[in-house]
């Protein structure tokens, strides 16, 4: 048996795990993507035994055994070279099981977690999540406080922000503006106003950026805009003088998967530098917006035999390097091949949020599913509520929860209102003050300390006339 192999005995049966990568995969709660990849535990018993073996593993082992070889993968090099030994020192003596108990203990608070975050590797975070129940993931994530800023301050305690997502199947300006106005009137958009363009043609990207910027400037909205196009398109748009607030890019947890997206760490650094040079932020300079999702590395055949959740958390190391304003796990978007049903989507959403927050990221979640998954809006209600309790940074605001351009189901403006009202959460402070100033909302006892006005604010009468 190889020196790095692991084994654990249950009763009279001894289970052998080839290496750390194999152990992590076998310990993962069941999901369709790992079965598709051929890395999942063969039985429930093997999964439980793997979790028991993982709980006994010292955290320090993750610093001595790379799940993807150092020389083969720039994400591994980023993780290893960027590790903060001083931040890790307080937990260095712990096993994975001890780490779970430490995270859940009353002695550990937000300040403690922020201090150790630079010392936690993605594999450590993934490992501990695999032996945690859903309530553990919620409790520990709720302790993590990650605050970022651009024109508004995101992630403060007692706040839940939203991305206003006014997509349109042909990028029609009037249709986008109507959805945008609708979202603002429901108090949505403090995280970002972000459009997935129907076309990646750079002139169209510039047109959409200009459209959003004109609305933001006209009504002095304390938020930021983003066109979710490839980073190279955004760089070209910056070169053409476009009003770029945030740079977007989908990222993954391996160099090969990122290559399939057409990016690497050097290109992301170039884009960050270009956005920072514009100086468009008013209260902060976090200029990057990343999206991720379990299964992306497997779909690109770039997972190196890793389970999809560990690959996902490695993507957070890439995000952490660039100090983003927002990170969004688009949890159910890739489809049932990777997360089969509502139960698997709910578990994945809680895992992603916990692991991202533990690593020090401003994690949001697109609470979503595709129409061919074994899931429905009731499953999304459950996940939205659990994430709200867990301190999720932001969720999506999609007209009617049905994205008519991307053809998937997400959360609506009304869903965000529900979460804020039920859990006593409020928008970002700058945005909340703007809502009151514009007579969209007023101080009250509903909606987390504010309530929407019943009448159309006078300032938007002209906007409606323009839309016809």
Short mmCIF file of C-alpha atoms in Angstrom, two decimals:
data_model
loop_
_atom_site.label_atom_id
_atom_site.label_comp_id
_atom_site.label_asym_id
_atom_site.label_seq_id
_atom_site.Cartn_x
_atom_site.Cartn_y
_atom_site.Cartn_z
CA UNK A 1 0.00 0.00 0.00
CA UNK A 2 1.41 3.48 -0.85
CA UNK A 3 2.84 5.47 2.03
CA UNK A 4 0.18 8.17 1.60
CA UNK A 5 -2.76 5.71 1.66
CA UNK A 6 -5.33 5.83 4.46
CA UNK A 7 -7.45 3.14 6.04
CA UNK A 8 -10.17 2.82 8.66
CA UNK A 9 -11.81 -0.21 10.22
CA UNK A 10 -15.55 -0.50 10.85
CA UNK A 11 -16.43 -3.66 12.73
CA UNK A 12 -14.60 -6.46 10.97
CA UNK A 13 -14.18 -4.62 7.66
CA UNK A 14 -11.23 -2.37 6.86
CA UNK A 15 -11.69 0.27 4.18
CA UNK A 16 -8.67 1.53 2.27
CA UNK A 17 -8.47 4.98 0.65
CA UNK A 18 -5.76 5.49 -1.94
CA UNK A 19 -4.82 9.01 -0.89
CA UNK A 20 -6.20 12.26 0.47
CA UNK A 21 -8.06 12.95 -2.76
CA UNK A 22 -9.81 9.58 -2.58
CA UNK A 23 -10.71 10.06 1.08
CA UNK A 24 -12.23 13.49 0.44
CA UNK A 25 -14.31 12.14 -2.42
CA UNK A 26 -15.59 9.12 -0.51
CA UNK A 27 -16.50 11.28 2.51
CA UNK A 28 -18.64 13.66 0.45
CA UNK A 29 -22.42 13.56 1.00
CA UNK A 30 -24.04 11.86 -1.99
CA UNK A 31 -24.46 13.84 -5.20
CA UNK A 32 -24.97 12.86 -8.80
CA UNK A 33 -21.85 14.58 -10.10
CA UNK A 34 -19.49 12.46 -8.02
CA UNK A 35 -21.25 9.32 -9.21
CA UNK A 36 -20.87 10.56 -12.77
CA UNK A 37 -17.15 11.09 -12.17
CA UNK A 38 -16.76 7.64 -10.58
CA UNK A 39 -15.31 9.02 -7.34
CA UNK A 40 -18.26 8.65 -4.95
CA UNK A 41 -18.44 6.12 -2.13
CA UNK A 42 -19.90 2.81 -3.30
CA UNK A 43 -22.17 2.47 -0.27
CA UNK A 44 -23.50 4.56 2.59
CA UNK A 45 -21.29 2.55 4.94
CA UNK A 46 -18.16 3.41 2.97
CA UNK A 47 -19.18 7.08 3.04
CA UNK A 48 -19.62 7.07 6.83
CA UNK A 49 -16.32 5.24 7.34
CA UNK A 50 -14.58 7.80 5.12
CA UNK A 51 -16.08 10.60 7.19
CA UNK A 52 -14.82 8.93 10.37
CA UNK A 53 -11.33 8.58 8.91
CA UNK A 54 -11.42 12.18 7.71
CA UNK A 55 -12.41 13.41 11.18
CA UNK A 56 -9.24 11.83 12.60
CA UNK A 57 -6.95 13.43 10.02
CA UNK A 58 -4.66 16.26 11.24
CA UNK A 59 -5.30 19.58 9.51
CA UNK A 60 -1.56 19.94 8.96
CA UNK A 61 -1.62 17.02 6.53
CA UNK A 62 -3.29 19.27 3.98
CA UNK A 63 -0.12 21.36 3.90
CA UNK A 64 2.04 18.33 3.15
CA UNK A 65 -0.06 16.52 0.54
CA UNK A 66 -1.45 18.36 -2.46
CA UNK A 67 -4.60 16.91 -4.04
CA UNK A 68 -3.33 18.17 -7.41
CA UNK A 69 0.48 18.21 -7.80
CA UNK A 70 2.15 21.57 -7.14
CA UNK A 71 4.09 21.48 -10.39
CA UNK A 72 0.98 20.73 -12.47
CA UNK A 73 -1.50 23.35 -11.29
CA UNK A 74 -1.25 27.09 -10.64
CA UNK A 75 -4.22 26.99 -8.26
CA UNK A 76 -2.32 24.51 -6.07
CA UNK A 77 0.70 26.81 -6.18
CA UNK A 78 -1.51 29.76 -5.20
CA UNK A 79 -2.90 27.80 -2.24
CA UNK A 80 0.45 26.54 -1.00
CA UNK A 81 2.51 29.69 -1.62
CA UNK A 82 -0.15 31.98 -0.17
CA UNK A 83 -0.73 30.03 3.01
CA UNK A 84 -0.41 32.16 6.17
CA UNK A 85 1.40 30.01 8.74
CA UNK A 86 0.95 32.55 11.53
CA UNK A 87 -2.83 32.66 11.03
CA UNK A 88 -2.90 28.84 10.97
CA UNK A 89 -0.89 28.46 14.20
CA UNK A 90 -3.89 28.58 16.62
CA UNK A 91 -5.55 25.62 14.89
CA UNK A 92 -2.47 23.75 13.63
CA UNK A 93 -2.76 21.07 16.33
CA UNK A 94 -6.37 20.17 15.46
CA UNK A 95 -7.75 17.24 13.53
CA UNK A 96 -10.59 17.80 11.07
CA UNK A 97 -13.05 16.59 13.72
CA UNK A 98 -11.52 18.88 16.34
CA UNK A 99 -11.75 21.73 13.85
CA UNK A 100 -15.49 21.15 13.51
CA UNK A 101 -15.93 21.24 17.28
CA UNK A 102 -13.80 24.39 17.50
CA UNK A 103 -15.86 26.16 14.82
CA UNK A 104 -19.10 25.39 16.66
CA UNK A 105 -17.83 26.31 20.13
CA UNK A 106 -19.08 29.44 21.90
CA UNK A 107 -15.49 30.61 22.33
CA UNK A 108 -15.11 31.16 18.58
CA UNK A 109 -16.61 34.40 17.24
CA UNK A 110 -16.42 36.51 14.09
CA UNK A 111 -13.12 38.15 15.04
CA UNK A 112 -11.51 34.78 15.73
CA UNK A 113 -12.66 33.36 12.40
CA UNK A 114 -11.46 36.42 10.49
CA UNK A 115 -8.03 36.07 12.09
CA UNK A 116 -7.58 32.41 11.12
CA UNK A 117 -9.12 32.65 7.63
CA UNK A 118 -5.79 33.27 5.81
CA UNK A 119 -4.45 30.09 7.39
CA UNK A 120 -7.28 27.87 6.20
CA UNK A 121 -6.78 26.15 2.85
CA UNK A 122 -9.70 25.23 0.59
CA UNK A 123 -9.09 21.54 1.23
CA UNK A 124 -9.33 22.10 5.01
CA UNK A 125 -12.61 23.94 4.57
CA UNK A 126 -13.98 21.27 2.23
CA UNK A 127 -12.90 18.49 4.59
CA UNK A 128 -14.59 19.91 7.67
CA UNK A 129 -17.78 20.67 5.73
CA UNK A 130 -18.04 17.00 4.75
CA UNK A 131 -18.44 15.92 8.39
CA UNK A 132 -20.91 18.68 9.30
CA UNK A 133 -24.69 18.50 9.38
CA UNK A 134 -26.69 21.24 7.68
CA UNK A 135 -27.28 22.98 11.01
CA UNK A 136 -23.51 22.97 11.65
CA UNK A 137 -22.89 24.67 8.31
CA UNK A 138 -25.51 27.29 9.11
CA UNK A 139 -24.28 28.00 12.63
CA UNK A 140 -20.61 28.28 11.70
CA UNK A 141 -21.26 30.37 8.59
CA UNK A 142 -23.43 32.78 10.56
CA UNK A 143 -20.41 33.60 12.72
CA UNK A 144 -18.32 34.62 9.70
CA UNK A 145 -18.53 38.32 8.90
CA UNK A 146 -16.99 39.47 5.60
CA UNK A 147 -17.45 43.13 4.63
CA UNK A 148 -16.62 44.60 1.21
CA UNK A 149 -17.41 47.92 -0.46
CA UNK A 150 -17.58 49.85 -3.72
CA UNK A 151 -20.45 52.38 -3.77
CA UNK A 152 -22.23 50.52 -1.00
CA UNK A 153 -21.07 48.47 1.96
CA UNK A 154 -21.88 44.77 1.56
CA UNK A 155 -21.94 42.08 4.23
CA UNK A 156 -22.62 43.98 7.44
CA UNK A 157 -24.45 42.21 10.26
CA UNK A 158 -28.23 42.26 9.91
CA UNK A 159 -28.10 42.95 6.16
CA UNK A 160 -29.07 40.93 3.09
CA UNK A 161 -28.22 42.39 -0.31
CA UNK A 162 -29.50 41.45 -3.76
CA UNK A 163 -28.20 41.38 -7.28
CA UNK A 164 -30.79 42.95 -9.56
CA UNK A 165 -30.70 40.73 -12.67
CA UNK A 166 -32.65 42.44 -15.50
CA UNK A 167 -31.69 40.03 -18.28
CA UNK A 168 -33.43 40.15 -21.65
CA UNK A 169 -33.30 37.54 -24.44
CA UNK A 170 -32.30 40.13 -27.08
CA UNK A 171 -30.74 42.80 -24.80
CA UNK A 172 -33.64 45.15 -25.51
CA UNK A 173 -32.94 48.44 -23.73
CA UNK A 174 -36.58 49.14 -22.85
CA UNK A 175 -37.08 45.63 -21.49
CA UNK A 176 -33.93 45.84 -19.39
CA UNK A 177 -34.86 49.28 -18.09
CA UNK A 178 -38.36 48.09 -17.15
CA UNK A 179 -36.98 45.15 -15.16
CA UNK A 180 -34.38 47.40 -13.58
CA UNK A 181 -36.98 49.93 -12.48
CA UNK A 182 -39.22 47.15 -11.17
CA UNK A 183 -36.37 45.78 -9.09
CA UNK A 184 -35.44 49.15 -7.61
CA UNK A 185 -39.07 49.70 -6.59
CA UNK A 186 -38.91 46.43 -4.65
CA UNK A 187 -35.67 47.44 -2.91
CA UNK A 188 -33.46 45.18 -5.00
CA UNK A 189 -30.04 45.95 -6.45
CA UNK A 190 -27.78 46.98 -3.59
CA UNK A 191 -25.20 44.24 -4.27
CA UNK A 192 -25.02 44.96 -7.99
CA UNK A 193 -27.14 45.57 -11.05
CA UNK A 194 -25.79 42.77 -13.21
CA UNK A 195 -26.80 41.81 -16.74
CA UNK A 196 -25.97 38.54 -18.47
CA UNK A 197 -25.77 39.78 -22.06
CA UNK A 198 -27.46 37.88 -24.86
CA UNK A 199 -24.49 38.84 -27.03
CA UNK A 200 -20.82 39.09 -26.06
CA UNK A 201 -20.18 41.56 -28.91
CA UNK A 202 -18.07 44.26 -27.27
CA UNK A 203 -20.04 47.26 -28.65
CA UNK A 204 -23.16 45.69 -27.11
CA UNK A 205 -21.34 45.23 -23.80
CA UNK A 206 -20.38 48.92 -23.88
CA UNK A 207 -24.00 49.84 -24.70
CA UNK A 208 -25.34 47.88 -21.69
CA UNK A 209 -22.70 49.35 -19.37
CA UNK A 210 -23.62 52.84 -20.53
CA UNK A 211 -27.35 52.16 -20.10
CA UNK A 212 -26.91 51.04 -16.49
CA UNK A 213 -24.49 53.83 -15.68
CA UNK A 214 -26.92 56.46 -16.98
CA UNK A 215 -29.67 55.13 -14.71
CA UNK A 216 -27.35 54.92 -11.71
CA UNK A 217 -26.12 58.46 -12.30
CA UNK A 218 -29.57 59.92 -13.12
CA UNK A 219 -31.08 58.70 -9.86
CA UNK A 220 -27.84 58.73 -7.80
CA UNK A 221 -28.26 55.06 -6.87
CA UNK A 222 -25.50 53.96 -4.44
CA UNK A 223 -24.82 50.69 -6.22
CA UNK A 224 -22.57 49.27 -8.89
CA UNK A 225 -23.20 47.80 -12.33
CA UNK A 226 -21.70 44.85 -14.14
CA UNK A 227 -22.09 43.13 -17.50
CA UNK A 228 -21.32 39.46 -16.96
CA UNK A 229 -19.20 38.99 -20.04
CA UNK A 230 -15.79 37.40 -20.44
CA UNK A 231 -12.99 39.27 -18.72
CA UNK A 232 -11.24 39.97 -22.03
CA UNK A 233 -14.37 41.74 -23.28
CA UNK A 234 -14.46 43.86 -20.13
CA UNK A 235 -10.80 44.76 -20.62
CA UNK A 236 -11.56 45.84 -24.19
CA UNK A 237 -14.58 47.82 -22.95
CA UNK A 238 -12.33 49.62 -20.45
CA UNK A 239 -9.96 50.41 -23.31
CA UNK A 240 -12.89 51.97 -25.18
CA UNK A 241 -13.71 54.23 -22.22
CA UNK A 242 -16.78 52.32 -21.03
CA UNK A 243 -18.06 53.04 -17.49
CA UNK A 244 -16.95 49.74 -15.91
CA UNK A 245 -17.59 49.34 -12.18
CA UNK A 246 -16.97 45.64 -11.58
CA UNK A 247 -15.06 43.04 -13.58
CA UNK A 248 -16.88 39.71 -13.84
CA UNK A 249 -15.53 36.25 -14.51
CA UNK A 250 -16.58 32.65 -13.95
CA UNK A 251 -13.80 30.75 -12.22
CA UNK A 252 -13.06 27.18 -11.17
CA UNK A 253 -10.76 25.29 -8.83
CA UNK A 254 -8.14 23.92 -11.21
CA UNK A 255 -5.81 25.51 -13.72
CA UNK A 256 -7.21 23.29 -16.47
CA UNK A 257 -10.81 24.25 -15.71
CA UNK A 258 -9.93 27.94 -15.69
CA UNK A 259 -8.13 27.43 -18.99
CA UNK A 260 -11.39 26.06 -20.39
CA UNK A 261 -12.96 29.38 -19.34
CA UNK A 262 -10.18 31.20 -21.17
CA UNK A 263 -8.58 32.68 -18.03
CA UNK A 264 -5.59 32.33 -15.76
CA UNK A 265 -4.34 34.15 -12.67
CA UNK A 266 -2.25 36.60 -14.66
CA UNK A 267 -5.21 37.69 -16.79
CA UNK A 268 -7.40 38.17 -13.72
CA UNK A 269 -4.68 40.30 -12.12
CA UNK A 270 -4.50 42.44 -15.26
CA UNK A 271 -8.26 42.97 -15.18
CA UNK A 272 -8.26 43.87 -11.50
CA UNK A 273 -5.53 46.43 -12.08
CA UNK A 274 -7.42 47.96 -15.00
CA UNK A 275 -10.63 48.31 -12.99
CA UNK A 276 -8.81 49.79 -10.00
CA UNK A 277 -7.20 52.38 -12.27
CA UNK A 278 -10.66 53.80 -13.07
CA UNK A 279 -11.25 54.79 -9.43
CA UNK A 280 -15.04 54.56 -9.71
CA UNK A 281 -15.74 53.35 -6.18
CA UNK A 282 -16.92 55.88 -3.59
CA UNK A 283 -16.74 53.94 -0.31
CA UNK A 284 -14.38 51.09 -1.27
CA UNK A 285 -12.27 49.56 -4.02
CA UNK A 286 -13.37 45.91 -4.24
CA UNK A 287 -13.79 45.68 -8.03
CA UNK A 288 -14.09 41.97 -8.84
CA UNK A 289 -17.21 39.81 -9.15
CA UNK A 290 -16.77 36.03 -9.47
CA UNK A 291 -19.23 33.23 -10.07
CA UNK A 292 -18.67 29.56 -9.40
CA UNK A 293 -20.63 26.32 -9.28
CA UNK A 294 -20.16 22.71 -8.27
CA UNK A 295 -19.55 20.57 -11.34
CA UNK A 296 -17.82 23.13 -13.54
CA UNK A 297 -14.44 21.38 -13.41
CA UNK A 298 -15.99 17.98 -14.10
CA UNK A 299 -17.98 19.35 -17.05
CA UNK A 300 -14.66 20.52 -18.54
CA UNK A 301 -12.99 17.17 -17.77
CA UNK A 302 -10.54 19.17 -15.66
CA UNK A 303 -11.24 17.84 -12.16
CA UNK A 304 -8.14 15.63 -11.75
CA UNK A 305 -10.21 12.95 -10.04
CA UNK A 306 -11.35 15.33 -7.29
CA UNK A 307 -14.90 15.40 -6.00
CA UNK A 308 -16.87 18.38 -7.25
CA UNK A 309 -17.25 20.08 -3.88
CA UNK A 310 -13.51 20.11 -3.18
CA UNK A 311 -12.95 21.51 -6.69
CA UNK A 312 -15.54 24.18 -5.95
CA UNK A 313 -13.86 25.29 -2.74
CA UNK A 314 -10.49 25.50 -4.50
CA UNK A 315 -12.11 28.12 -6.76
CA UNK A 316 -12.53 30.24 -3.65
CA UNK A 317 -8.73 30.40 -3.31
CA UNK A 318 -8.66 32.03 -6.75
CA UNK A 319 -11.38 34.48 -5.70
CA UNK A 320 -9.69 35.29 -2.41
CA UNK A 321 -6.51 36.32 -4.21
CA UNK A 322 -8.34 39.25 -5.86
CA UNK A 323 -10.31 40.71 -2.92
CA UNK A 324 -13.71 40.64 -4.70
CA UNK A 325 -16.77 42.68 -3.86
CA UNK A 326 -18.98 39.65 -4.53
CA UNK A 327 -18.64 35.89 -5.00
CA UNK A 328 -21.70 33.97 -6.15
CA UNK A 329 -22.18 30.22 -6.20
CA UNK A 330 -24.76 29.56 -8.92
CA UNK A 331 -25.70 26.44 -7.07
CA UNK A 332 -28.25 24.60 -9.21
CA UNK A 333 -27.52 26.11 -12.60
CA UNK A 334 -25.37 23.41 -14.21
CA UNK A 335 -28.09 20.79 -13.90
CA UNK A 336 -29.14 17.45 -12.39
CA UNK A 337 -26.09 15.64 -13.79
CA UNK A 338 -24.18 17.33 -10.97
CA UNK A 339 -26.84 18.10 -8.33
CA UNK A 340 -29.77 15.80 -8.97
CA UNK A 341 -32.60 17.13 -6.82
CA UNK A 342 -33.70 19.72 -4.29
CA UNK A 343 -32.01 17.92 -1.41
CA UNK A 344 -28.62 17.90 -3.15
CA UNK A 345 -28.99 21.54 -4.24
CA UNK A 346 -29.84 22.63 -0.69
CA UNK A 347 -26.86 20.79 0.75
CA UNK A 348 -24.50 22.19 -1.89
CA UNK A 349 -25.71 25.75 -1.31
CA UNK A 350 -25.06 25.50 2.42
CA UNK A 351 -21.64 23.92 1.84
CA UNK A 352 -20.56 26.56 -0.65
CA UNK A 353 -21.70 29.43 1.53
CA UNK A 354 -20.00 28.05 4.64
CA UNK A 355 -16.71 27.24 2.91
CA UNK A 356 -16.53 30.60 1.15
CA UNK A 357 -17.26 32.55 4.30
CA UNK A 358 -14.74 30.47 6.27
CA UNK A 359 -12.06 31.41 3.73
CA UNK A 360 -12.96 35.10 4.09
CA UNK A 361 -15.11 35.67 1.02
CA UNK A 362 -18.29 37.76 0.58
CA UNK A 363 -20.40 34.76 -0.45
CA UNK A 364 -23.74 35.06 -2.11
CA UNK A 365 -25.85 32.35 -3.67
CA UNK A 366 -27.99 32.14 -6.77
CA UNK A 367 -30.69 29.94 -5.24
CA UNK A 368 -31.67 28.25 -8.47
CA UNK A 369 -32.46 25.15 -10.48
CA UNK A 370 -32.92 24.15 -14.09
CA UNK A 371 -36.26 22.98 -15.39
CA UNK A 372 -35.09 19.37 -15.88
CA UNK A 373 -33.89 18.97 -12.26
CA UNK A 374 -35.91 17.15 -9.62
CA UNK A 375 -36.49 20.41 -7.74
CA UNK A 376 -39.10 23.12 -7.46
CA UNK A 377 -39.65 26.57 -5.99
CA UNK A 378 -40.49 25.11 -2.58
CA UNK A 379 -36.97 23.66 -2.41
CA UNK A 380 -35.63 27.09 -3.26
CA UNK A 381 -37.75 28.66 -0.50
CA UNK A 382 -36.10 26.29 1.96
CA UNK A 383 -32.58 27.07 0.77
CA UNK A 384 -33.24 30.82 0.66
CA UNK A 385 -34.50 30.77 4.24
CA UNK A 386 -31.59 28.66 5.50
CA UNK A 387 -29.06 30.92 3.76
CA UNK A 388 -30.72 33.98 5.26
CA UNK A 389 -30.32 32.45 8.71
CA UNK A 390 -26.72 31.55 7.87
CA UNK A 391 -25.82 35.16 7.06
CA UNK A 392 -25.61 34.93 3.28
CA UNK A 393 -24.22 38.13 1.77
CA UNK A 394 -26.58 38.40 -1.21
CA UNK A 395 -29.10 36.55 -3.36
CA UNK A 396 -30.57 37.15 -6.82
CA UNK A 397 -33.47 39.39 -7.72
CA UNK A 398 -34.98 38.15 -10.99
CA UNK A 399 -38.35 39.39 -12.30
CA UNK A 400 -40.85 36.70 -11.37
CA UNK A 401 -37.93 34.39 -10.44
CA UNK A 402 -37.89 33.18 -14.08
CA UNK A 403 -34.84 34.29 -16.05
CA UNK A 404 -36.21 34.62 -19.59
CA UNK A 405 -32.75 34.87 -21.14
CA UNK A 406 -30.85 32.09 -19.34
CA UNK A 407 -33.97 29.89 -19.02
CA UNK A 408 -33.62 28.82 -15.40
CA UNK A 409 -35.46 29.44 -12.14
CA UNK A 410 -33.99 31.68 -9.46
CA UNK A 411 -35.30 33.99 -6.72
CA UNK A 412 -37.52 37.01 -7.31
CA UNK A 413 -37.74 40.53 -5.92
CA UNK A 414 -40.59 39.24 -3.74
CA UNK A 415 -38.44 36.40 -2.43
CA UNK A 416 -35.81 38.86 -1.24
CA UNK A 417 -38.52 40.89 0.49
CA UNK A 418 -39.77 37.73 2.19
CA UNK A 419 -36.30 36.89 3.50
CA UNK A 420 -35.72 40.41 4.77
CA UNK A 421 -39.11 40.58 6.48
CA UNK A 422 -39.01 37.14 8.07
CA UNK A 423 -35.44 37.42 9.33
CA UNK A 424 -35.32 41.13 10.16
CA UNK A 425 -32.67 41.87 7.53
CA UNK A 426 -32.07 45.14 5.71
CA UNK A 427 -30.33 46.30 2.53
CA UNK A 428 -26.85 47.81 2.51
CA UNK A 429 -26.91 51.03 4.58
CA UNK A 430 -26.20 53.43 1.72
CA UNK A 431 -28.88 51.80 -0.42
CA UNK A 432 -31.38 51.77 2.43
CA UNK A 433 -30.88 55.50 2.95
CA UNK A 434 -31.41 56.04 -0.79
CA UNK A 435 -34.65 54.02 -0.74
CA UNK A 436 -35.99 56.29 1.97
CA UNK A 437 -34.79 59.45 0.27
CA UNK A 438 -36.45 58.43 -2.98
CA UNK A 439 -39.69 57.55 -1.14
CA UNK A 440 -39.45 53.92 -2.27
CA UNK A 441 -39.31 52.80 1.36
CA UNK A 442 -39.89 54.36 4.73
CA UNK A 443 -38.90 53.60 8.29
CA UNK A 444 -41.18 50.98 9.79
CA UNK A 445 -41.40 47.62 11.44
CA UNK A 446 -41.62 45.46 8.34
CA UNK A 447 -38.95 44.46 5.87
CA UNK A 448 -36.18 44.40 8.47
CA UNK A 449 -36.71 47.95 9.73
CA UNK A 450 -38.16 49.50 6.57
CA UNK A 451 -41.27 49.01 4.47
CA UNK A 452 -42.04 49.78 0.85
CA UNK A 453 -44.29 52.72 0.08
CA UNK A 454 -47.58 51.94 -1.63
CA UNK A 455 -47.42 54.70 -4.21
CA UNK A 456 -45.03 55.17 -7.12
CA UNK A 457 -42.35 57.66 -6.04
CA UNK A 458 -42.65 60.94 -8.00
CA UNK A 459 -39.11 60.72 -9.30
CA UNK A 460 -39.97 57.64 -11.36
CA UNK A 461 -42.97 59.12 -13.19
CA UNK A 462 -40.66 60.38 -15.92
CA UNK A 463 -38.98 56.98 -16.15
CA UNK A 464 -42.31 55.29 -16.80
CA UNK A 465 -43.20 57.82 -19.49
CA UNK A 466 -39.87 57.11 -21.21
CA UNK A 467 -40.65 53.39 -21.20
CA UNK A 468 -44.00 54.09 -22.84
#
